[in-house]
Coordinates of C-alpha atoms in Angstrom, one line a residue:
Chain Y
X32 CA -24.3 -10.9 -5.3
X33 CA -20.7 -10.7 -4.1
X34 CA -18.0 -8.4 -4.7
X35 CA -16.1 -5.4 -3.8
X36 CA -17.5 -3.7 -0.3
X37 CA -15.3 -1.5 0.3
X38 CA -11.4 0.0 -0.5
X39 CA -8.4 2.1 0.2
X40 CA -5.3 2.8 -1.2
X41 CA -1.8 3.8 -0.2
X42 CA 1.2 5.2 -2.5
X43 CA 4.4 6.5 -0.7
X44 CA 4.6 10.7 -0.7
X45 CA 7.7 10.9 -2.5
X46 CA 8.7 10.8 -6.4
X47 CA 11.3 10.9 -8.7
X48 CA 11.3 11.6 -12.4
X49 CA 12.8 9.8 -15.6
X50 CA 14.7 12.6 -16.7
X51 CA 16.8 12.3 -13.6
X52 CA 17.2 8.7 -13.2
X53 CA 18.8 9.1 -17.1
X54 CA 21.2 11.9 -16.3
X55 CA 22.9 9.7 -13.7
X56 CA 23.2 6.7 -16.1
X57 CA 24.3 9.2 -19.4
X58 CA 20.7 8.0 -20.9
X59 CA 18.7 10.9 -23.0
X60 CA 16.0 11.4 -21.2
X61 CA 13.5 12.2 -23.8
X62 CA 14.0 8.9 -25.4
X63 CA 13.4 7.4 -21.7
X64 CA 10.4 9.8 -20.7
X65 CA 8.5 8.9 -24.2
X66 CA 10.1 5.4 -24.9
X67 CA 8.1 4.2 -21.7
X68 CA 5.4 6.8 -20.7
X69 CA 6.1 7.6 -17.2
X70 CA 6.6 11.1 -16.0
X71 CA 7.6 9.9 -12.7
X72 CA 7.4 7.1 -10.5
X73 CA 7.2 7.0 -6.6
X74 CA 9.8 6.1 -3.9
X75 CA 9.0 4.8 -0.4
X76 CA 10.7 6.1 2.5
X77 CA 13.1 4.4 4.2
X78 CA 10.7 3.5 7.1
X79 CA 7.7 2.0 4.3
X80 CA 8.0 -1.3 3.2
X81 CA 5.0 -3.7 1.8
X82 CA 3.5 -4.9 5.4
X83 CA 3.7 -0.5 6.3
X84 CA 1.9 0.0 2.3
X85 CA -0.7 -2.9 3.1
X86 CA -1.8 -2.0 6.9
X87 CA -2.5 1.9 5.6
X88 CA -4.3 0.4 2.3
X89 CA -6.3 -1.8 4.7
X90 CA -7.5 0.7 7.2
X91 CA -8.3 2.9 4.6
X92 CA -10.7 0.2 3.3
X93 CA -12.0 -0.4 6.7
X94 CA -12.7 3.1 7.3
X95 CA -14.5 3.9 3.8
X96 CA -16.5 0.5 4.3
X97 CA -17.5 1.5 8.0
X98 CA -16.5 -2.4 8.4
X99 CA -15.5 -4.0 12.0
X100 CA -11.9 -5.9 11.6
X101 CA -13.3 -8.7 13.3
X102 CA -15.8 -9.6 10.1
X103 CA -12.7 -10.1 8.4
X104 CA -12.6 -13.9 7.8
X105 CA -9.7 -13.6 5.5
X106 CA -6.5 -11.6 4.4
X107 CA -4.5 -12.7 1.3
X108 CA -1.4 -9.9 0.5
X109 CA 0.0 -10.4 -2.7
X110 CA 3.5 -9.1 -3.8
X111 CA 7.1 -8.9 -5.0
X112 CA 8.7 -7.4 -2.6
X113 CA 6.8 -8.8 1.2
X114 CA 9.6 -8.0 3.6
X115 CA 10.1 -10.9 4.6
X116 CA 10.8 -14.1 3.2
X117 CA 9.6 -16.5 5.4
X118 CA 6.9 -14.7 8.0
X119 CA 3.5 -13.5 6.2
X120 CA 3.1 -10.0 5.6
X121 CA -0.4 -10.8 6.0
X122 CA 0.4 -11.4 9.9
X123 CA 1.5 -8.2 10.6
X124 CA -1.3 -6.3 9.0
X125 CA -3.7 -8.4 11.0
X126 CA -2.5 -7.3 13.8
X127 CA -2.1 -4.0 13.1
X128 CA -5.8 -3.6 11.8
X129 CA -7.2 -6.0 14.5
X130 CA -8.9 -8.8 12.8
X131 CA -9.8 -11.8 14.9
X132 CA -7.1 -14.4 16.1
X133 CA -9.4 -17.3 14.0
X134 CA -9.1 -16.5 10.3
X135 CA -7.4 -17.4 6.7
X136 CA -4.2 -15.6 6.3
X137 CA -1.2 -16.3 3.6
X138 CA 0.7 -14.2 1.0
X139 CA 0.5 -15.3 -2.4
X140 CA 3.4 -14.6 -5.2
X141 CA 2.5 -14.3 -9.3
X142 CA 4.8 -10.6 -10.1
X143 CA 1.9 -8.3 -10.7
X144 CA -0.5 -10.6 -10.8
X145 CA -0.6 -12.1 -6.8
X146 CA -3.2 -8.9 -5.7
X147 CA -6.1 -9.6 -7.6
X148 CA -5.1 -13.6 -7.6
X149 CA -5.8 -13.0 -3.8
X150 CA -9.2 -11.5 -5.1
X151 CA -10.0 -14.5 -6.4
X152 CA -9.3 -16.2 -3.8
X153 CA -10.6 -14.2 -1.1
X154 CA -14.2 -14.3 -4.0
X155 CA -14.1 -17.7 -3.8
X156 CA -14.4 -18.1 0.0
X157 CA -17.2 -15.6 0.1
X158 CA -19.2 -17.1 -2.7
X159 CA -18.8 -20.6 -0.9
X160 CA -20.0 -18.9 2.5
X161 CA -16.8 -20.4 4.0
X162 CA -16.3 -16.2 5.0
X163 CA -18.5 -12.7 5.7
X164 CA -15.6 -10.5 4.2
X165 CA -12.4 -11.0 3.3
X166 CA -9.3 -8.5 2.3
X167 CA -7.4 -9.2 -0.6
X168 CA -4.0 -6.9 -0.6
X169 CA -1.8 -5.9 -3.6
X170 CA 1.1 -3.9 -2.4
X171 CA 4.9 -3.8 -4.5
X172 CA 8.3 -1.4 -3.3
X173 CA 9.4 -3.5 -6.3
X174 CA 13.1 -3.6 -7.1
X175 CA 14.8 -2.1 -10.2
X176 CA 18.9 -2.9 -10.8
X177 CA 20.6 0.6 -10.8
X178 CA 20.8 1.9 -14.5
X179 CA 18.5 -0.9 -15.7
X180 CA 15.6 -0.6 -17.9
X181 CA 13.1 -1.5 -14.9
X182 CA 14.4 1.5 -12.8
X183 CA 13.0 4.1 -14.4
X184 CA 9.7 2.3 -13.5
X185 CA 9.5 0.2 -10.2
X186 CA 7.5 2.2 -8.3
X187 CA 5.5 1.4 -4.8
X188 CA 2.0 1.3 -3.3
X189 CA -0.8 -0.4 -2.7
X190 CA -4.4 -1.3 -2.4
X191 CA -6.9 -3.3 -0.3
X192 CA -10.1 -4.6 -1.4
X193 CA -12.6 -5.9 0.9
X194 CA -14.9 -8.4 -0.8
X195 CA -18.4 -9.6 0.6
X196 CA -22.2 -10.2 0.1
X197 CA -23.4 -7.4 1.7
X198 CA -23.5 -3.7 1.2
X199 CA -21.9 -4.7 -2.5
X200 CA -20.5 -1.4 -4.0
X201 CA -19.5 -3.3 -7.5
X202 CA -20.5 -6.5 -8.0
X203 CA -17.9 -9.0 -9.7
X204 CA -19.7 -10.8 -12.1
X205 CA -17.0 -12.6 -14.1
X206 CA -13.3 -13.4 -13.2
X207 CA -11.1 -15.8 -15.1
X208 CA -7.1 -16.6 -15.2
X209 CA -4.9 -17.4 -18.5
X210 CA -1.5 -19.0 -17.1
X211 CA 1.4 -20.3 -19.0
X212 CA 5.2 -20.4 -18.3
X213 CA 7.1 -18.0 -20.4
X214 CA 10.4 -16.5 -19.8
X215 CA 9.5 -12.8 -19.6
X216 CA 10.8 -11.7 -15.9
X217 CA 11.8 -13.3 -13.1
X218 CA 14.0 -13.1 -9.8
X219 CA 16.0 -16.1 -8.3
X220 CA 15.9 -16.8 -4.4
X221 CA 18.3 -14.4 -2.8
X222 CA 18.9 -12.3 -5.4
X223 CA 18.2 -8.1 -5.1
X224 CA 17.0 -7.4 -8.1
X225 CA 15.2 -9.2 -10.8
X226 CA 15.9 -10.4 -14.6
X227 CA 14.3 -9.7 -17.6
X228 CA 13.8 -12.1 -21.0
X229 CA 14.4 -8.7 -23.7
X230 CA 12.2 -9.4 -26.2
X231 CA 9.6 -11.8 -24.2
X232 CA 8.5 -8.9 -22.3
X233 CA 5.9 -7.9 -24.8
X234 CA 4.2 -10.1 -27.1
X235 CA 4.7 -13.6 -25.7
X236 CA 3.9 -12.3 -22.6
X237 CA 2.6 -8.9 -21.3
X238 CA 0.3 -8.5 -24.6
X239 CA -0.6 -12.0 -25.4
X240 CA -2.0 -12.9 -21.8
X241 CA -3.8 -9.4 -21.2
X242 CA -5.5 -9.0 -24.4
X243 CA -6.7 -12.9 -24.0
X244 CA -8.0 -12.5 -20.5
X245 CA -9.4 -9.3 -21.5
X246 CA -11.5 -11.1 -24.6
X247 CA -11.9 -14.0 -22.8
X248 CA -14.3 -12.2 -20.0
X249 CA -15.8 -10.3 -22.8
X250 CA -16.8 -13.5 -24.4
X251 CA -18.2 -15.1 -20.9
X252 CA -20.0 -11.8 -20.3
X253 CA -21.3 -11.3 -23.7
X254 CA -19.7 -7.7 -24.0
X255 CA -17.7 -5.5 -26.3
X256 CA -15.3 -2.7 -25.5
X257 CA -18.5 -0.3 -26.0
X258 CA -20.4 -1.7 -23.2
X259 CA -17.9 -0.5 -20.3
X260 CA -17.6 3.0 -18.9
X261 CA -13.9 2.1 -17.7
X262 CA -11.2 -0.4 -18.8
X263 CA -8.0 -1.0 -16.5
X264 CA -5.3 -2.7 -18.0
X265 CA -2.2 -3.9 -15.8
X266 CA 0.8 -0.8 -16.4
X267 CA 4.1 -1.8 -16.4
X268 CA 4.6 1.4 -18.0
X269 CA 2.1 3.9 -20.2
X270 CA 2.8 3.0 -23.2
X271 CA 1.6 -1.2 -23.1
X272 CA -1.7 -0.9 -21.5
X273 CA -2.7 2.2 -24.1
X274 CA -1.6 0.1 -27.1
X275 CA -3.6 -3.2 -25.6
X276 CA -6.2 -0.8 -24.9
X277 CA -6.9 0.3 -28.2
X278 CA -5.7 -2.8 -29.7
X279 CA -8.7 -4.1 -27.8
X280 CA -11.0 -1.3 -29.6
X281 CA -11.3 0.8 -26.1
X282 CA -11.1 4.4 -26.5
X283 CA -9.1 7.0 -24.5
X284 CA -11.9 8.2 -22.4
X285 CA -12.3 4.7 -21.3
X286 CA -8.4 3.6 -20.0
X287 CA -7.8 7.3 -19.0
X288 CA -9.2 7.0 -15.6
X289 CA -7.1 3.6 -14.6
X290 CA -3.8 4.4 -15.9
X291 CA -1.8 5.9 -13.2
X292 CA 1.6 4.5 -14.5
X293 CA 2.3 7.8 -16.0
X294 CA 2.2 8.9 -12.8
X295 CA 3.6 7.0 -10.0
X296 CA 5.4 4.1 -12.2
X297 CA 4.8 0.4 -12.6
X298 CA 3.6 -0.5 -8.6
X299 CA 3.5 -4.2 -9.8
X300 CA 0.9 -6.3 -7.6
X301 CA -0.7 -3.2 -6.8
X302 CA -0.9 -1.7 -10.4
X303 CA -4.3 -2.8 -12.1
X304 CA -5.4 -2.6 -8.2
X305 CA -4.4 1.2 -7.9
X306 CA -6.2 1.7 -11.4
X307 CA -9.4 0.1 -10.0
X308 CA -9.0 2.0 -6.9
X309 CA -9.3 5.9 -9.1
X310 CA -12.0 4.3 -11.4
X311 CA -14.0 3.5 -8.1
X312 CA -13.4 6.5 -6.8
X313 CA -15.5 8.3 -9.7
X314 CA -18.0 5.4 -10.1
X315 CA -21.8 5.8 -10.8
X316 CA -24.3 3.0 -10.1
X317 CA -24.4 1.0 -13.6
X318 CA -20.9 1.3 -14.4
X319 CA -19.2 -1.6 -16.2
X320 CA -15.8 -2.2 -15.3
X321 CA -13.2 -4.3 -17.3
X322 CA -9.8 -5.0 -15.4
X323 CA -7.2 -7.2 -16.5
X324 CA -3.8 -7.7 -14.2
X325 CA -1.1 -9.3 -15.4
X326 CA 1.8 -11.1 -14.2
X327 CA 5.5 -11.7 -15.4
X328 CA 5.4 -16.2 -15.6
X329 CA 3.2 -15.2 -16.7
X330 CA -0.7 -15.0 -16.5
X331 CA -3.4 -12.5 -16.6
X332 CA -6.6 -11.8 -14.3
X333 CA -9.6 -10.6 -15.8
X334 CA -12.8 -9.1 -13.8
X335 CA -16.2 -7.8 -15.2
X336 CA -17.1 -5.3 -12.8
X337 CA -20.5 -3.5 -12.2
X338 CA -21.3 -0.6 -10.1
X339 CA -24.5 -1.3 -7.9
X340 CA -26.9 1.1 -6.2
X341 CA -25.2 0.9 -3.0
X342 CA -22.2 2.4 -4.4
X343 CA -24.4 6.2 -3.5
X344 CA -24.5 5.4 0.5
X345 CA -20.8 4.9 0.6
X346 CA -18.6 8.5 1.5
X347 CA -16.1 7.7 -1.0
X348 CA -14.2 10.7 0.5
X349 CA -14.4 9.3 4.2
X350 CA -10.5 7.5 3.2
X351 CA -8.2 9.3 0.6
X352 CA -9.5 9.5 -2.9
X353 CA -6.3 8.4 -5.6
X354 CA -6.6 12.3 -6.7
X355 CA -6.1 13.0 -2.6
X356 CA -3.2 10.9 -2.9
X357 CA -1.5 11.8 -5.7
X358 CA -2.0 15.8 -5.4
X359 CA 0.7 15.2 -2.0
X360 CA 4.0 14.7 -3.2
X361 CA 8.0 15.6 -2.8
X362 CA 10.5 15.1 -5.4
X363 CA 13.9 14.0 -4.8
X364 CA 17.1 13.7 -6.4
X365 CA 18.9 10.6 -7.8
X366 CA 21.3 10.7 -4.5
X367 CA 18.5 10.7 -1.8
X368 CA 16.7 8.3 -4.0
X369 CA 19.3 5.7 -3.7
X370 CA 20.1 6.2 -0.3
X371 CA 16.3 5.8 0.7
X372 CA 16.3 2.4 -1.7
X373 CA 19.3 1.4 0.1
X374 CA 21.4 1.3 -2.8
X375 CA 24.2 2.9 -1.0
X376 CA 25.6 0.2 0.6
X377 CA 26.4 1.4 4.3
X378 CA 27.7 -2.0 6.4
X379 CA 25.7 -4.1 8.7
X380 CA 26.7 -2.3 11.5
X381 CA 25.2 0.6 10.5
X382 CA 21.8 -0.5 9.7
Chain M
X201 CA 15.7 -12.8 23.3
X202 CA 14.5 -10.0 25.7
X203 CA 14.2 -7.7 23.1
X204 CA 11.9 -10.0 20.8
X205 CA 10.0 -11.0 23.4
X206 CA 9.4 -7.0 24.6
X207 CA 8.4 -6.7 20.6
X208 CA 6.1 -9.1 20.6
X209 CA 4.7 -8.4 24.0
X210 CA 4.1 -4.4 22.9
X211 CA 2.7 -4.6 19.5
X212 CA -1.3 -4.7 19.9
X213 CA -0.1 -0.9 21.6
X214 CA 2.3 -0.4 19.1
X215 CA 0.8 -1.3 16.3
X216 CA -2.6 0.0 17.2
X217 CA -2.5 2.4 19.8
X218 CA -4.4 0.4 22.4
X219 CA -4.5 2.5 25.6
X220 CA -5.9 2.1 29.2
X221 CA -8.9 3.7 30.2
X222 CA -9.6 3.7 34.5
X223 CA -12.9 3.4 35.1
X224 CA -12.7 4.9 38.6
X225 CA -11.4 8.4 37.1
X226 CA -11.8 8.2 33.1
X227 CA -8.2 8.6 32.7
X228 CA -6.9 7.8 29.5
X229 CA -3.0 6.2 29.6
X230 CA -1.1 5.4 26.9
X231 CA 0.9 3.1 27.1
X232 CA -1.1 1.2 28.8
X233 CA -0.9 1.0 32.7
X234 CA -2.8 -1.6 35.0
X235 CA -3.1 0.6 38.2
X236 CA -4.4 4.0 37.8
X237 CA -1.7 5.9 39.5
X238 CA -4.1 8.6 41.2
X239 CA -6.6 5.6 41.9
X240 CA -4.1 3.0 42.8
X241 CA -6.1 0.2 44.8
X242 CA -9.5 1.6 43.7
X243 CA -8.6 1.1 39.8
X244 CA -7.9 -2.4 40.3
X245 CA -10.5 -4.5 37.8
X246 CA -11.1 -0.9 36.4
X247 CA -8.7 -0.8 33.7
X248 CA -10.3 -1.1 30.5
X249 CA -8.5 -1.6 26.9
X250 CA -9.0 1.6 24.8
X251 CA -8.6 2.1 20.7
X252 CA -7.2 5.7 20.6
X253 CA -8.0 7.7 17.6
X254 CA -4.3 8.7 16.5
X255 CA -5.3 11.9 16.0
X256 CA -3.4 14.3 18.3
X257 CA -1.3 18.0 18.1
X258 CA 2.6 18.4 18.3
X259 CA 3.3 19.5 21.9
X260 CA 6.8 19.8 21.7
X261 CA 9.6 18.9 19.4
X262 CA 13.0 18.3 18.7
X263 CA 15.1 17.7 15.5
X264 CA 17.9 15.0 16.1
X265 CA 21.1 15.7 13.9
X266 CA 23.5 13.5 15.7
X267 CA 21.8 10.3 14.9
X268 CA 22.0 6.6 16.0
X269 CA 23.5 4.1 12.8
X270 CA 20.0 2.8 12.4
X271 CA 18.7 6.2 11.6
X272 CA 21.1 7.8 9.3
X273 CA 19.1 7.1 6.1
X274 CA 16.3 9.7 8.0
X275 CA 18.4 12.4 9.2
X276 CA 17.5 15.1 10.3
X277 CA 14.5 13.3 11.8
X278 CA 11.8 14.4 14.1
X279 CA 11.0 13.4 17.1
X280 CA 8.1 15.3 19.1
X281 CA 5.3 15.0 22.2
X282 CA 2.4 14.4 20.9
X283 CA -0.8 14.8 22.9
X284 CA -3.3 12.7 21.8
X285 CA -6.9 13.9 21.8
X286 CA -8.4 11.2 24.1
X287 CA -5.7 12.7 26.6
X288 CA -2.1 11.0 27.0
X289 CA 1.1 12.6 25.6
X290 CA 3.4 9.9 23.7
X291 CA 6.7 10.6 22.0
X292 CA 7.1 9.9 18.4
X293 CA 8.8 10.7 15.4
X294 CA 7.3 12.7 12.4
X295 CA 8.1 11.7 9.1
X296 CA 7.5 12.5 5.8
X297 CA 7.8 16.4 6.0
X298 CA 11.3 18.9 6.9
X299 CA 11.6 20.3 9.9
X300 CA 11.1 23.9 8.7
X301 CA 7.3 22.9 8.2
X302 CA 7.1 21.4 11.8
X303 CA 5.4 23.7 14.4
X304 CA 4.0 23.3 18.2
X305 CA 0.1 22.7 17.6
X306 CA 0.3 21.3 14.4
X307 CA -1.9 18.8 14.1
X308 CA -1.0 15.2 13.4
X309 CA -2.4 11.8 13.1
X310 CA -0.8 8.0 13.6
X311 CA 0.8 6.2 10.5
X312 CA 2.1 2.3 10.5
X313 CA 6.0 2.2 9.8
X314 CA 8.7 0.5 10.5
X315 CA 10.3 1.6 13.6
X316 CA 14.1 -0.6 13.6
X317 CA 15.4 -3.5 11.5
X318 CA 18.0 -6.0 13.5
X319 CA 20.7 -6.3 10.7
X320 CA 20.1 -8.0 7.6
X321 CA 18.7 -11.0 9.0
X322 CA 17.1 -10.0 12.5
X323 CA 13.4 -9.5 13.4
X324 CA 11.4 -6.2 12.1
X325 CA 10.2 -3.6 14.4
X326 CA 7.0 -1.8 13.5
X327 CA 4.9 0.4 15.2
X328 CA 3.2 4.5 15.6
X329 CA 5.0 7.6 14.0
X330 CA 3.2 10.3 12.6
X331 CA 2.5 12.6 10.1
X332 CA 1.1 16.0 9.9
X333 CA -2.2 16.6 8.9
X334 CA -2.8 18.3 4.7
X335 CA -4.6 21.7 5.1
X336 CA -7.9 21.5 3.6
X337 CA -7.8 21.8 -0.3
X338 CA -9.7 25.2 -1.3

């Protein structure tokens, strides 16, 4: 049996809200606030960046998981935004967390799709015994052009997943991918902020990959919406994954849980991952778990999740639950906002 | 070069909070030392690596107005003496909170941020600042 061991999560303390975003830009806000779904979104400090996100995920999942860092055979970040771009995030939080000098390390790119790609991965290598545990990282401070549609929801945090054969908390039974290329969203080398293809951002791409991964690892599981306490859909805003959702033939009770969007905004990798992270928080052994990520080039993950016996011998609230997390928070204005983004432009010199 | 190479050569303490324990005494130092300067030539081969906890109160503290370039984005920031509970006193700044809600004795505990950023194109610094402990929920 492999899957997830333990996890922790990480979303920067401070927020800002639609409404505020659109009275800098002349938008109406109540067209933004219920044209997307998000009530606010949250804003890293100027000091947190994806490698600061992904070192306070993974100690958080190392501390829930009572797991030594030097069982760690593997750590596989995946994001938008890594802070650099050539040197692995995934260096620096090995170092920080203190995982043995011989191990697998990269960071993996696929928009929201490159954390739970590294879960994949990171299953893969345990399944094939070529590791004991391995952490697989989503983490985003993802990037939205001033006054532009993706503003009002790129968003940051993250959230660390360590898979294993031992001490299984929920077991992942199925996993597949759906990949094609389509034109929905992208971001050329070099450039700040990213592009997006209008009207490819729904159907061709967000809608048509999730719902197909979704029925796709209903099919291999022999399931229907029904047979899953939770469903966790990737949430690029609140209104996508609630229409898939139902689409689907899930009911609110199920997607409630997962959807954080509202929230904190669209935290890209980390966004199905996040989801996962509140739904595991409230677990009970027996639990079947649907989770589809999805990624802008576009592809979709799916996962068939189920909540073992073990899940009762793990202190849940040993590491900060996603309630813990999202009950501490400071709002800020548009000004502070774009000075902590570094959209005030200030000179070399002065950075 | 100095400078990278002084990153590179601090970060397991920086990043982690590794201390020095002496073996002779049981004095904790942070950073770490290797002679025990109340020992001296009886700590030699007595210095052991030690994980420190993070967890720690505000001794003392100061709120910087005037800042340097690279912290202008943060200001007013906080920087304060925290001692740890394992024993040595560090400085540090506190972030994510104003400085009307900082107090001597308030308890804290280590985050992972970034500490500096060389220009646009230049190595990143990270390392220990800290935050103050939530009350309890009721």
């Amino acid at each position: 049996m492999q899957g997830i061991v333990s996890y922790g999560s990480y979303v920067p303390k401070y927020r800002i809200k639609p409404e505020e975003i659109a009275r800098v830009w002349g938008e109406d806000p109540d067209n933004i606030k219920n044209g997307i779904f998000i009530l606010s979104k949250s804003v890293p400090a100027p000091d947190e960046d994806v490698a600061t996100i992904s070192v306070e995920a993974a100690r958080r999942a190392l501390l829930r998981g009572k797991i030594d860092p030097k069982d760690i055979g593997a750590i596989y970040i995946g994001s938008e935004s890594h802070p650099y771009a050539v040197k692995p995030t995934a260096t620096i939080v090995a170092s920080a967390i203190g995982a043995d000098f011989r191990m697998f390390a990269a960071d993996y790119e696929f928009a929201c799709k490159a954390g739970t790609a590294a879960m994949q991965n990171v299953l893969a290598m345990v399944d094939s015994g070529m590791i004991k545990y391995g952490m697989a990282i989503g983490a985003d401070t993802s990037q939205g052009a001033p006054g532009d549609a993706l503003e009002y929801s790129a968003s940051a945090g993250g959230t660390a997943f360590i898979i294993g054969k031992e001490n299984v908390i929920a077991e992942i039974k199925h996993t597949l991918s759906v990949t094609s290329d389509t034109p929905d969203f992208w971001r050329r080398e070099g450039q700040p902020y990213p592009t997006h293809g209008e009207r490819f951002t729904g159907e061709p791409a967000y809608f048509r990959h999730t719902l197909s991964a979704a029925r796709g690892i209903m099919e291999k599981a022999g399931t229907e919406p029904k047979d899953y306490k939770y469903v966790i859909l990737h949430q690029p805003n609140g209104k996508f994954p609630t229409r898939a959702a139902k689409t689907l033939g899930f009911t609110e009770e199920q997607y409630k849980t997962g959807l954080l969007t509202p929230y904190i905004g669209n935290t890209y990798s980390a966004a199905m991952m996040n989801g996962l992270s509140a739904v595991l928080d409230i677990a009970s052994p027996g639990d079947k778990i649907l989770a589809v990520s999805f990624g802008s080039g576009a592809g979709s993950d799916g996962f068939h999740i189920e909540v073992t016996d073990n899940y009762e011998k793990m202190d849940v609230k040993s590491a900060p639950t996603m309630a813990e997390i999202l009950s501490n928070t400071e709002f800020l204005d548009y000004a502070v906002y774009a000075k902590f983004k570094k959209k005030i432009v200030m000179g070399e010199e002065l950075e | 070069m100095g400078e990278l190479s002084r990153i590179w050569r601090e970060s397991d303490h920086r990043y982690r909070l590794i201390g020095h324990v002496c073996r002779n005494c049981n004095t904790v130092y942070f950073p770490p030392r290797d002679i025990c300067p109340t020992c001296h030539r009886d700590s030699v081969g007595k210095m052991e690596e030690i994980q420190l906890s993070g967890k720690g109160s505000i001794f003392s503290y100061t709120v910087v107005h005037d800042a340097p370039p690279a912290f202008r984005r943060q200001r007013p920031y906080i920087i304060a003496l925290i001692k740890l509970d394992e024993g040595p006193t560090l400085t540090a700044q506190i972030v994510d909170t104003k400085p009307e809600n900082v107090s001597s004795g308030k308890r804290v505990h280590a985050v992972f941020r970034k500490i500096r950023e060389d220009g646009s194109g230049g190595i990143l610094q990270y390392g220990y600042k800290f935050v103050i402990d939530e009350p309890p929920k009721a």
